[in-house]
CSV table of C-alpha atoms in Angstrom, one decimal:
chain,number,residue,atom,x,y,z
R,1,MET,CA,31.5,204.4,42.9
R,2,ALA,CA,32.7,207.3,40.7
R,3,ARG,CA,34.3,206.5,37.6
R,4,GLN,CA,38.2,206.7,37.6
R,5,SER,CA,40.2,208.3,34.8
R,6,PHE,CA,43.4,206.8,33.6
R,7,ASP,CA,46.0,208.1,31.4
R,8,ILE,CA,46.9,206.1,28.3
R,9,VAL,CA,50.6,206.0,27.9
R,10,MET,CA,53.2,204.9,25.4
R,11,PRO,CA,53.6,201.2,26.7
R,12,SER,CA,57.0,199.6,26.9
R,13,LEU,CA,57.1,196.7,24.9
R,14,GLY,CA,60.2,195.1,26.5
R,15,ALA,CA,63.0,196.4,28.7
R,16,ASP,CA,64.9,197.6,25.8
R,17,MET,CA,62.2,200.0,24.4
R,18,ARG,CA,62.7,203.7,24.8
R,19,ASP,CA,60.2,205.4,22.4
R,20,GLY,CA,57.6,204.6,20.0
R,21,THR,CA,55.7,206.3,17.4
R,22,LEU,CA,51.9,206.4,17.5
R,23,THR,CA,50.8,205.7,14.0
R,24,GLU,CA,47.1,205.4,14.3
R,25,TRP,CA,44.3,205.5,16.7
R,26,LEU,CA,41.8,202.7,16.5
R,27,VAL,CA,39.4,204.2,18.6
R,28,ALA,CA,37.7,207.6,18.9
R,29,GLU,CA,36.8,209.8,21.8
R,30,GLY,CA,33.6,208.6,23.4
R,31,ASP,CA,34.2,204.9,22.2
R,32,HIS,CA,33.8,202.3,24.7
R,33,VAL,CA,36.4,199.6,24.9
R,34,SER,CA,36.7,196.4,26.8
R,35,LYS,CA,40.0,195.5,28.5
R,36,GLY,CA,42.1,193.7,25.8
R,37,ASP,CA,40.7,195.5,22.9
R,38,SER,CA,43.4,197.0,20.5
R,39,ILE,CA,43.1,201.0,20.8
R,40,ALA,CA,46.3,202.3,18.9
R,41,VAL,CA,49.0,201.1,16.7
R,42,ILE,CA,52.5,202.0,17.9
R,43,GLU,CA,55.5,201.7,15.6
R,44,THR,CA,58.5,200.6,17.5
R,45,ASN,CA,61.8,198.9,16.4
R,46,LYS,CA,59.8,195.8,16.3
R,47,GLY,CA,57.4,196.9,13.8
R,48,ALA,CA,53.8,198.0,14.2
R,49,ILE,CA,52.3,196.7,17.3
R,50,GLU,CA,48.7,197.0,18.5
R,51,MET,CA,48.3,198.5,21.8
R,52,GLU,CA,45.8,197.0,23.9
R,53,SER,CA,43.7,198.5,26.7
R,54,TYR,CA,44.2,197.3,30.1
R,55,TYR,CA,40.9,198.8,31.2
R,56,SER,CA,37.3,198.3,30.2
R,57,GLY,CA,35.9,202.0,30.0
R,58,THR,CA,35.1,205.0,27.7
R,59,ILE,CA,37.9,206.7,25.8
R,60,ASN,CA,37.8,210.1,27.2
R,61,ARG,CA,40.4,212.2,25.3
R,62,LEU,CA,42.9,211.5,22.5
R,63,LEU,CA,45.7,213.9,23.2
R,64,VAL,CA,48.4,213.0,20.6
R,65,GLN,CA,47.9,213.0,16.8
R,66,PRO,CA,49.5,210.1,15.0
R,67,MET,CA,53.0,210.3,13.5
R,68,LEU,CA,54.9,211.6,16.6
R,69,THR,CA,57.5,209.8,18.4
R,70,LEU,CA,57.3,209.7,22.1
R,71,PRO,CA,59.1,208.3,25.0
R,72,VAL,CA,57.9,205.3,27.0
R,73,GLY,CA,55.4,206.4,29.5
R,74,ALA,CA,54.4,209.7,27.6
R,75,ILE,CA,50.6,210.3,27.9
R,76,LEU,CA,48.7,209.7,24.7
R,77,GLY,CA,45.2,210.0,26.1
R,78,THR,CA,42.8,209.2,28.9
R,79,ILE,CA,40.3,206.7,29.7
R,80,ASP,CA,37.3,206.7,32.0
R,81,ALA,CA,37.3,203.1,33.5
R,82,ASP,CA,34.3,201.4,34.3
R,83,SER,CA,34.1,201.0,38.0
R,84,ASN,CA,34.1,197.4,38.1
R,85,THR,CA,37.5,197.0,36.2
R,86,GLU,CA,39.5,198.9,38.8
R,87,THR,CA,40.6,195.6,40.4
R,88,ASP,CA,42.0,194.6,37.2
R,89,ALA,CA,43.6,198.0,36.9
R,90,GLU,CA,45.4,197.5,40.2
R,91,GLU,CA,46.7,194.1,38.9
R,92,ASN,CA,48.5,195.7,36.1
R,93,ALA,CA,51.0,197.8,37.9
R,94,ASP,CA,53.2,197.7,34.6
R,95,ALA,CA,50.3,198.3,32.4
R,96,ASP,CA,50.0,200.6,29.3
R,97,ILE,CA,48.0,202.9,31.4
R,98,VAL,CA,49.0,204.6,34.6
R,99,THR,CA,46.9,206.4,37.1
R,100,ASP,CA,46.1,210.0,36.2
R,101,ASN,CA,48.2,213.0,37.2
R,102,GLU,CA,51.2,210.9,38.1
R,103,GLN,CA,53.0,212.6,35.3
R,104,PRO,CA,53.2,216.5,35.3
R,105,VAL,CA,53.1,216.4,31.6
R,106,SER,CA,49.5,215.9,31.6
R,107,GLN,CA,49.2,219.3,33.3
R,108,SER,CA,50.7,221.0,30.4
R,109,ILE,CA,48.2,219.6,27.7
R,110,SER,CA,46.0,222.7,26.5
R,111,PRO,CA,42.4,221.7,25.8
R,112,PRO,CA,41.7,220.8,22.1
R,113,ILE,CA,40.8,223.7,19.9
R,114,HIS,CA,37.7,223.4,18.2
R,115,ASN,CA,38.1,222.2,14.6
R,116,GLU,CA,41.6,221.5,15.2
R,117,PRO,CA,43.3,218.4,15.6
R,118,PRO,CA,44.2,217.9,19.1
R,119,ILE,CA,47.8,219.6,19.9
R,120,VAL,CA,50.6,217.4,20.8
R,121,PRO,CA,52.4,218.3,24.1
R,122,VAL,CA,56.2,218.9,23.2
R,123,VAL,CA,57.6,216.5,25.8
R,124,SER,CA,61.1,217.6,26.9
R,125,THR,CA,62.3,213.9,26.5
R,126,ALA,CA,61.7,214.0,22.9
R,127,PRO,CA,64.7,216.2,21.7
R,128,ALA,CA,64.0,215.7,18.1
R,129,THR,CA,60.6,217.2,18.2
R,130,GLU,CA,61.8,220.3,20.3
R,131,THR,CA,64.7,221.1,18.1
R,132,SER,CA,62.6,220.8,15.0
R,133,VAL,CA,59.9,223.1,16.3
R,134,ARG,CA,62.4,225.6,17.0
R,135,ALA,CA,64.3,225.2,13.8
R,136,LEU,CA,60.9,225.9,11.9
R,137,THR,CA,60.3,229.5,12.7
R,138,SER,CA,57.9,229.8,9.8
R,139,GLN,CA,55.2,232.2,9.7
R,140,ARG,CA,52.6,229.7,8.6
R,141,LEU,CA,50.1,228.5,11.1
R,142,ALA,CA,50.7,224.9,12.0
R,143,SER,CA,50.6,222.6,15.0
R,144,PRO,CA,53.8,221.1,16.8
R,145,ILE,CA,53.5,217.8,15.0
R,146,VAL,CA,53.0,219.2,11.6
R,147,ARG,CA,56.3,221.4,12.2
R,148,ALA,CA,57.9,218.2,13.7
R,149,LEU,CA,57.0,216.2,10.7
R,150,ALA,CA,57.9,218.8,8.2
R,151,GLN,CA,61.4,219.1,9.9
R,152,GLN,CA,61.7,215.3,9.8
R,153,GLN,CA,60.7,215.3,6.1
R,154,GLN,CA,62.8,218.4,5.2
R,155,LEU,CA,59.8,220.1,4.0
R,156,ASP,CA,59.5,223.8,3.8
R,157,LEU,CA,56.2,224.9,5.3
R,158,ARG,CA,56.1,228.2,3.6
R,159,GLY,CA,55.7,226.3,0.3
R,160,ILE,CA,52.5,224.5,1.5
R,161,SER,CA,49.0,225.6,1.4
R,162,GLY,CA,47.1,224.5,4.4
R,163,SER,CA,43.3,223.4,4.4
R,164,GLY,CA,42.7,224.4,8.1
R,165,PRO,CA,41.2,227.5,9.6
R,166,GLN,CA,43.2,230.6,8.3
R,167,GLY,CA,45.3,228.4,6.1
R,168,ALA,CA,46.7,226.5,8.8
R,169,ILE,CA,48.5,223.5,7.6
R,170,LEU,CA,47.1,220.2,9.0
R,171,LEU,CA,48.8,217.0,9.3
R,172,LYS,CA,46.7,215.6,6.5
R,173,ASP,CA,48.1,218.2,4.1
R,174,ILE,CA,51.5,217.1,4.9
R,175,GLN,CA,50.5,213.4,4.6
R,176,THR,CA,49.0,214.0,1.3
R,177,LEU,CA,51.9,215.8,0.1
R,178,LEU,CA,54.5,213.1,1.2
R,179,GLN,CA,52.2,210.4,-0.4
R,180,ALA,CA,52.2,212.3,-3.7
R,181,GLN,CA,55.9,212.8,-3.3
R,182,SER,CA,56.7,209.0,-2.8
R,183,ALA,CA,54.4,208.0,-5.5
R,184,ALA,CA,56.1,210.2,-7.8
R,185,SER,CA,59.7,209.4,-6.8
R,186,SER,CA,59.3,205.8,-6.6
R,187,PRO,CA,56.6,204.4,-8.8
R,188,SER,CA,58.2,201.0,-8.9
R,189,GLU,CA,58.5,200.6,-5.4
R,190,ALA,CA,54.8,201.2,-5.1
R,191,ALA,CA,54.1,198.8,-7.8
R,192,THR,CA,56.0,196.0,-6.3
R,193,ALA,CA,54.5,196.5,-2.6
R,194,ALA,CA,52.9,193.4,-1.1
R,195,PRO,CA,49.5,193.4,-2.4
R,196,SER,CA,48.1,193.5,1.2
R,197,SER,CA,49.8,196.6,2.4
R,198,LYS,CA,47.4,199.3,1.5
R,199,ALA,CA,49.4,202.6,1.0
R,200,VAL,CA,47.5,204.6,3.5
R,201,THR,CA,50.4,205.1,5.9
R,202,PRO,CA,52.7,207.8,5.0
R,203,LYS,CA,56.3,206.9,4.5
R,204,THR,CA,57.1,208.7,7.7
R,205,ALA,CA,55.3,206.0,9.7
R,206,THR,CA,58.4,203.8,8.8
R,207,SER,CA,56.3,200.6,8.1
R,208,SER,CA,59.6,199.0,7.3
R,209,ARG,CA,61.5,198.0,10.2
R,210,ASP,CA,64.7,199.7,11.3
R,211,SER,CA,67.0,196.9,11.2
R,212,ASN,CA,69.9,198.6,13.1
R,213,ALA,CA,67.2,199.5,15.8
R,214,MET,CA,66.1,196.0,16.0
R,215,ARG,CA,69.8,194.7,16.2
R,216,GLU,CA,70.2,197.0,18.9
R,217,ALA,CA,67.4,195.9,20.8
R,218,ILE,CA,68.2,192.3,20.6
R,219,ALA,CA,71.8,193.1,21.6
R,220,ALA,CA,70.4,194.9,24.7
R,221,ALA,CA,68.2,192.1,25.6
R,222,MET,CA,70.9,189.6,25.2
R,223,GLU,CA,73.6,191.4,27.0
R,224,LYS,CA,71.3,191.7,29.8
R,225,SER,CA,70.7,188.1,29.7
R,226,LYS,CA,74.2,187.0,29.6
R,227,ARG,CA,75.3,189.4,32.3
R,228,GLU,CA,72.6,188.7,34.7
R,229,ILE,CA,71.4,185.2,34.2
R,230,PRO,CA,73.7,182.2,35.1
R,231,HIS,CA,72.6,179.8,32.3
R,232,TYR,CA,73.2,176.0,32.3
R,233,TYR,CA,72.8,174.2,29.2
R,234,LEU,CA,71.6,170.8,28.1
R,235,SER,CA,71.2,168.9,25.0
R,236,HIS,CA,69.3,165.7,24.2
R,237,GLU,CA,68.9,163.8,20.9
R,238,ILE,CA,65.2,162.9,20.5
R,239,ASP,CA,64.2,160.3,17.9
R,240,LEU,CA,61.4,161.9,15.8
R,241,SER,CA,60.8,158.9,13.4
R,242,VAL,CA,57.4,158.1,14.9
R,243,ALA,CA,56.1,161.7,15.2
R,244,LYS,CA,57.4,162.5,11.6
R,245,GLN,CA,55.7,159.4,10.2
R,246,TRP,CA,52.4,160.1,12.1
R,247,LEU,CA,52.7,163.8,10.9
R,248,SER,CA,53.0,162.7,7.1
R,249,GLN,CA,49.9,160.3,7.5
R,250,GLU,CA,47.8,163.4,9.1
R,251,ASN,CA,48.9,165.8,6.3
R,252,ALA,CA,48.4,163.3,3.5
R,253,GLY,CA,44.6,164.1,3.3
R,254,ARG,CA,45.2,167.8,4.0
R,255,ASP,CA,45.1,170.9,1.9
R,256,PRO,CA,48.3,173.1,2.3
R,257,ASP,CA,46.0,175.7,4.4
R,258,ASP,CA,45.4,172.8,6.9
R,259,ARG,CA,48.7,171.0,7.1
R,260,LEU,CA,50.5,170.8,10.3
R,261,LEU,CA,54.3,171.7,10.6
R,262,LEU,CA,56.5,169.8,13.1
R,263,THR,CA,57.1,173.0,15.1
R,264,ALA,CA,53.5,172.8,15.9
R,265,LEU,CA,53.8,169.2,17.2
R,266,LEU,CA,56.9,170.6,19.4
R,267,ILE,CA,55.2,173.6,20.8
R,268,LYS,CA,52.1,171.4,21.8
R,269,ALA,CA,54.4,168.9,23.4
R,270,VAL,CA,56.3,171.4,25.3
R,271,ALA,CA,53.1,173.1,26.5
R,272,ILE,CA,51.4,170.1,27.9
R,273,LEU,CA,54.3,169.0,29.9
R,274,LEU,CA,55.2,172.4,31.3
R,275,PRO,CA,52.7,172.3,34.1
R,276,ARG,CA,54.9,169.5,35.5
R,277,PHE,CA,58.0,171.7,35.4
R,278,PRO,CA,57.0,175.0,36.8
R,279,ALA,CA,60.6,176.0,37.3
R,280,LEU,CA,61.1,176.5,33.7
R,281,ASN,CA,57.9,178.6,33.3
R,282,GLY,CA,57.8,182.0,34.7
R,283,HIS,CA,59.7,185.2,35.4
R,284,TYR,CA,62.6,186.3,37.6
R,285,LEU,CA,61.8,189.5,38.8
R,286,ASP,CA,63.1,191.6,41.8
R,287,GLY,CA,65.5,189.0,42.9
R,288,ARG,CA,63.0,186.1,43.0
R,289,PHE,CA,61.2,183.7,40.7
R,290,GLU,CA,57.7,183.9,40.0
R,291,PRO,CA,56.1,180.7,38.4
R,292,ALA,CA,53.5,181.6,35.8
R,293,PRO,CA,50.0,180.5,36.3
R,294,ALA,CA,49.5,180.2,32.6
R,295,ILE,CA,51.6,178.9,29.7
R,296,HIS,CA,52.5,181.3,26.9
R,297,ILE,CA,54.9,180.1,24.6
R,298,GLY,CA,57.3,182.6,22.8
R,299,THR,CA,58.2,181.6,19.4
R,300,VAL,CA,61.0,182.8,17.6
R,301,ILE,CA,60.1,184.1,14.2
R,302,SER,CA,62.9,185.2,12.0
R,303,LEU,CA,62.1,188.2,9.7
R,304,ARG,CA,63.0,188.1,6.0
R,305,GLU,CA,64.9,191.5,6.4
R,306,GLY,CA,67.0,190.1,9.2
R,307,GLY,CA,66.2,190.2,12.9
R,308,LEU,CA,63.5,188.3,14.8
R,309,MET,CA,60.5,188.8,16.7
R,310,VAL,CA,59.3,186.6,19.6
R,311,PRO,CA,55.5,186.7,20.1
R,312,ALA,CA,53.8,184.4,22.3
R,313,ILE,CA,51.0,181.8,21.6
R,314,HIS,CA,48.8,182.4,24.7
R,315,HIS,CA,47.5,179.3,26.8
R,316,ALA,CA,49.4,177.0,24.5
R,317,ASP,CA,48.6,174.1,26.8
R,318,GLN,CA,44.9,174.6,26.3
R,319,LEU,CA,45.0,174.7,22.5
R,320,SER,CA,44.5,171.6,20.3
R,321,LEU,CA,47.3,170.7,17.8
R,322,ASN,CA,45.3,172.1,14.9
R,323,ASP,CA,44.5,175.3,16.8
R,324,THR,CA,48.3,175.5,17.7
R,325,MET,CA,49.0,175.3,14.2
R,326,LEU,CA,46.6,177.9,13.4
R,327,ALA,CA,48.2,180.3,16.1
R,328,LEU,CA,51.5,179.6,14.9
R,329,ARG,CA,50.6,180.4,11.3
R,330,ASP,CA,48.8,183.6,12.6
R,331,ILE,CA,51.7,184.9,14.6
R,332,SER,CA,54.4,184.2,11.9
R,333,GLN,CA,52.2,186.1,9.4
R,334,ARG,CA,51.5,189.0,11.7
R,335,SER,CA,55.2,189.2,12.7
R,336,ARG,CA,56.1,189.9,9.3
R,337,THR,CA,53.2,191.6,7.5
R,338,GLY,CA,50.6,192.4,9.9
R,339,ARG,CA,50.5,193.7,13.7
R,340,LEU,CA,51.3,191.9,16.7
R,341,ARG,CA,49.3,192.8,20.0
R,342,SER,CA,51.4,194.3,22.8
R,343,SER,CA,50.5,191.5,25.1
R,344,GLU,CA,51.9,188.9,22.7
R,345,LEU,CA,55.3,190.6,22.8
R,346,THR,CA,55.4,191.1,26.8
R,347,ASP,CA,53.9,187.9,28.4
R,348,ALA,CA,55.6,184.9,27.2
R,349,THR,CA,56.5,182.6,29.9
R,350,ILE,CA,59.1,180.6,28.1
R,351,THR,CA,60.6,180.7,24.7
R,352,LEU,CA,61.1,178.2,22.0
R,353,THR,CA,63.5,178.6,19.1
R,354,HIS,CA,63.4,176.3,16.0
R,355,ILE,CA,66.4,176.7,13.7
R,356,GLY,CA,64.7,175.2,10.7
R,357,ASP,CA,65.4,172.1,8.7
R,358,ARG,CA,67.9,174.1,6.6
R,359,GLY,CA,69.5,175.2,9.8
R,360,SER,CA,72.3,173.5,12.0
R,361,ASP,CA,72.0,170.4,14.1
R,362,SER,CA,71.4,172.2,17.4
R,363,VAL,CA,70.9,175.7,18.9
R,364,PHE,CA,71.6,176.8,22.3
R,365,GLY,CA,69.3,179.7,23.1
R,366,VAL,CA,70.0,182.7,25.3
R,367,ILE,CA,67.2,183.1,27.9
R,368,TYR,CA,65.1,186.2,27.1
R,369,PRO,CA,64.8,188.1,30.4
R,370,PRO,CA,62.8,188.0,32.6
R,371,GLN,CA,62.0,184.3,31.4
R,372,VAL,CA,64.1,181.5,32.9
R,373,ALA,CA,64.2,179.0,30.4
R,374,ILE,CA,64.6,178.7,26.3
R,375,LEU,CA,64.4,175.5,24.2
R,376,GLY,CA,66.2,175.2,21.0
R,377,PHE,CA,65.2,172.8,18.3
R,378,GLY,CA,67.8,172.0,15.8
R,379,ARG,CA,67.4,170.6,12.2
R,380,LEU,CA,65.6,167.5,11.7
R,381,ARG,CA,67.9,165.0,10.3
R,382,GLN,CA,68.5,161.3,9.7
R,383,SER,CA,71.3,159.7,11.7
R,384,PRO,CA,72.0,156.3,13.2
R,385,LEU,CA,70.6,155.5,16.6
R,386,VAL,CA,71.4,152.5,18.6
R,387,LYS,CA,68.1,150.8,19.7
R,388,GLN,CA,68.1,147.3,21.5
R,389,GLY,CA,71.7,146.7,20.3
R,390,GLN,CA,71.0,147.4,16.6
R,391,ILE,CA,71.8,150.4,14.6
R,392,ASN,CA,68.8,152.2,12.9
R,393,ILE,CA,68.5,155.2,10.6
R,394,CYS,CA,66.2,157.4,12.4
R,395,ASP,CA,64.8,161.1,12.1
R,396,THR,CA,66.5,162.8,15.0
R,397,MET,CA,66.5,166.1,16.3
R,398,THR,CA,68.8,167.7,19.0
R,399,VAL,CA,66.8,169.5,21.4
R,400,THR,CA,68.4,171.9,23.8
R,401,LEU,CA,67.5,173.8,27.2
R,402,SER,CA,69.3,176.7,28.4
R,403,ALA,CA,67.7,177.4,31.9
R,404,ASP,CA,68.5,179.8,34.7
R,405,HIS,CA,70.4,178.1,37.5
R,406,ARG,CA,68.9,180.6,40.0
R,407,VAL,CA,65.7,179.0,39.6
R,408,SER,CA,66.4,175.2,38.6
R,409,ASP,CA,69.3,172.8,38.3
R,410,GLY,CA,70.3,170.7,35.7
R,411,ILE,CA,68.7,167.4,36.8
R,412,GLN,CA,65.1,169.2,36.7
R,413,GLY,CA,66.2,170.3,33.1
R,414,ALA,CA,67.4,166.9,32.0
R,415,LYS,CA,64.1,165.3,33.4
R,416,PHE,CA,62.0,167.7,31.3
R,417,LEU,CA,63.8,167.0,28.1
R,418,HIS,CA,63.6,163.3,28.8
R,419,ALA,CA,59.7,163.6,29.3
R,420,LEU,CA,59.7,165.6,26.0
R,421,SER,CA,61.4,162.9,24.3
R,422,GLN,CA,58.7,160.2,25.8
R,423,GLN,CA,56.1,162.5,24.9
R,424,LEU,CA,57.1,162.7,21.2
R,425,GLN,CA,57.0,159.0,20.9
R,426,GLN,CA,53.1,159.2,21.3
R,427,PRO,CA,52.3,162.0,18.9
R,428,GLU,CA,48.6,160.7,18.4
R,429,LEU,CA,48.2,161.9,22.2
R,430,LEU,CA,49.1,165.5,21.3
X,1,MET,CA,47.3,178.0,-19.5
X,2,ASN,CA,50.7,178.2,-21.2
X,3,GLN,CA,54.2,177.8,-19.7
X,4,ASP,CA,54.7,181.3,-19.4
X,5,ASP,CA,51.5,181.9,-17.5
X,6,ILE,CA,52.4,179.2,-15.1
X,7,ARG,CA,55.8,180.8,-14.5
X,8,ALA,CA,54.3,184.1,-13.9
X,9,LEU,CA,51.7,182.3,-11.4
X,10,VAL,CA,54.5,180.7,-9.4
X,11,ILE,CA,56.5,183.9,-9.4
X,12,THR,CA,53.3,185.8,-7.8
X,13,ALA,CA,53.1,183.0,-5.5
X,14,ILE,CA,56.5,183.2,-4.3
X,15,GLN,CA,56.4,186.9,-4.0
X,16,SER,CA,53.2,186.7,-1.9
X,17,VAL,CA,55.5,185.0,0.8
X,18,ALA,CA,58.8,186.6,-0.1
X,19,PRO,CA,57.9,190.0,-1.5
X,20,GLU,CA,61.7,191.0,-1.9
X,21,ILE,CA,62.3,188.3,-4.6
X,22,THR,CA,62.2,189.2,-8.2
X,23,ALA,CA,62.1,187.0,-11.3
X,24,GLU,CA,65.6,187.4,-11.8
X,25,ASP,CA,66.6,186.1,-8.3
X,26,ILE,CA,65.2,182.9,-8.9
X,27,GLU,CA,67.8,180.2,-10.0
X,28,PRO,CA,65.5,177.8,-12.1
X,29,ASP,CA,67.1,174.7,-11.3
X,30,GLU,CA,68.4,175.3,-7.6
X,31,ASP,CA,66.5,174.5,-4.6
X,32,LEU,CA,63.6,176.9,-4.2
X,33,ARG,CA,63.8,177.0,-0.6
X,34,ASP,CA,67.6,178.0,-0.7
X,35,THR,CA,67.3,180.5,-3.4
X,36,CYS,CA,64.3,182.2,-2.1
X,37,ASP,CA,65.4,181.6,1.6
X,38,LEU,CA,61.9,180.1,2.5
X,39,ASP,CA,61.3,178.5,5.8
X,40,SER,CA,59.0,175.6,6.3
X,41,MET,CA,56.2,178.1,6.9
X,42,ASP,CA,56.9,180.0,4.1
X,43,TYR,CA,57.1,177.1,1.6
X,44,LEU,CA,53.6,175.8,3.1
X,45,ASN,CA,52.2,179.4,2.4
X,46,LEU,CA,53.4,179.1,-1.0
X,47,LEU,CA,51.7,176.0,-1.6
X,48,SER,CA,48.6,177.5,-0.1
X,49,ALA,CA,48.9,180.4,-2.6
X,50,LEU,CA,49.2,178.1,-5.4
X,51,LYS,CA,46.3,175.9,-4.5
X,52,LYS,CA,44.4,179.2,-4.3
X,53,SER,CA,45.7,180.7,-7.5
X,54,CYS,CA,45.3,177.7,-9.7
X,55,GLY,CA,43.7,174.8,-7.7
X,56,VAL,CA,46.4,172.4,-7.7
X,57,ASN,CA,47.0,170.8,-4.3
X,58,ILE,CA,50.5,169.6,-4.1
X,59,PRO,CA,50.7,166.9,-1.4
X,60,GLU,CA,53.8,166.3,0.8
X,61,THR,CA,54.7,163.2,-0.9
X,62,ASP,CA,55.3,165.2,-4.1
X,63,TYR,CA,57.7,167.9,-2.5
X,64,PRO,CA,60.7,166.4,-4.0
X,65,LYS,CA,59.3,167.0,-7.5
X,66,VAL,CA,58.6,170.6,-6.8
X,67,ARG,CA,62.0,171.4,-5.2
X,68,THR,CA,63.1,173.5,-7.9
X,69,PHE,CA,61.4,176.4,-9.8
X,70,THR,CA,61.4,174.4,-13.2
X,71,GLY,CA,60.2,171.3,-11.1
X,72,MET,CA,57.3,173.3,-9.7
X,73,VAL,CA,56.3,174.8,-13.2
X,74,ASP,CA,56.5,171.3,-14.8
X,75,TYR,CA,54.4,169.9,-12.0
X,76,LEU,CA,51.8,172.5,-12.3
X,77,ASN,CA,51.8,172.2,-16.2
X,78,LYS,CA,51.1,168.5,-15.8
X,79,HIS,CA,48.3,168.8,-13.3
X,80,LEU,CA,46.4,171.7,-14.8
X,81,THR,CA,45.8,169.8,-18.2
């Protein structure tokens, strides 16, 4: 069968995402990639996200230079899929990549000029780019992206000497200039930057998140949830004395790097129970519930600068407790300083939020659509519990469940919380 | 390693998990997790960073002793000599 070409488009990383900035290609034309490989870095209001390929195949063309903000669905490049991956492709109707020629914009892309970076099509839905190109009626040779960037950074192109053919100003000329400017204007900022963050990304890549944009995104998702999902709420007090003691014993012989957090125990307990409660694990789409075949637990990570991310731990039911902890560490770290992958932000099947031990006694989550349930773990605290007619001081936690009444009823939810409590009485089995 | 070196070491470790914190932000006798807004994962990462930089492994049972910045510096001072 002949190879089929697909467009690589700006992915939608959640219903609330309208556009993203391509900050870096991780592949070059001619590279062969496997399905799931990271091919580009996209900057969104959730920070830098690694965009994964939905196809195995050969990167055919990269049409967009880094640093341009484009709407969801804009074509970034093309890939020639290996013929045997077409079935996979069809399964991913909402994939990052859509079939070729679906969007007329691809017709307007001029072939790359030799020795020139690929020229970015000025997509009509990116008004900032369009106006900026018009505003800069400079005599200097420069591609649209260079002009867009110059406009964004309020640089006068006439004052810049280009290193391209006929003195054309290239993207790297602007980037070098901006880096030099930023280093000169804020030496202290550069010096106090986290050691791991190499200063290769120009300032315009907005490596720091826009907290307003993130707040808007959270608001949009939660508004939709509250408007569309009939929530019901349950809370259950769980005695974690045994679990906490078991955890202390486990951690006694471990270095900090290998220690387990209670959250890992909770995630694992939830994950292994969910197969028995399919009505809590899945998505409500197009007027009906689709139970998820896998268990991907979205975990709420609070960011230091405010806002939050909810990356998923994939196949959490199949991970050992140690691996669950590693996965938790990994997504926490990448949520804050590194990069999450696009699938991690889009395919959670249930969400878990943990208010932390300095937080409040309980937290009632708002379901993240199109999911159908969210679990809330309150602060671990000491409180009196009556057991067999006696008052005991126990380590307790209030666990809550907010679930979608279109899919499940309170009694199912209550059974789940009860089973969770039972499960957590035997931490050694996790 | 003198007391000042240890202080610097702890500050560097704190900044590895909370980059926006400066030495001036740290209230030496307040709960470190409160003043630096560290959650349990941050705190674990702080202890990992200290283990790496000075080799001292602070077990969970000693967490109460290293609750404050001063406590942490004293603890490391004792265990480094």
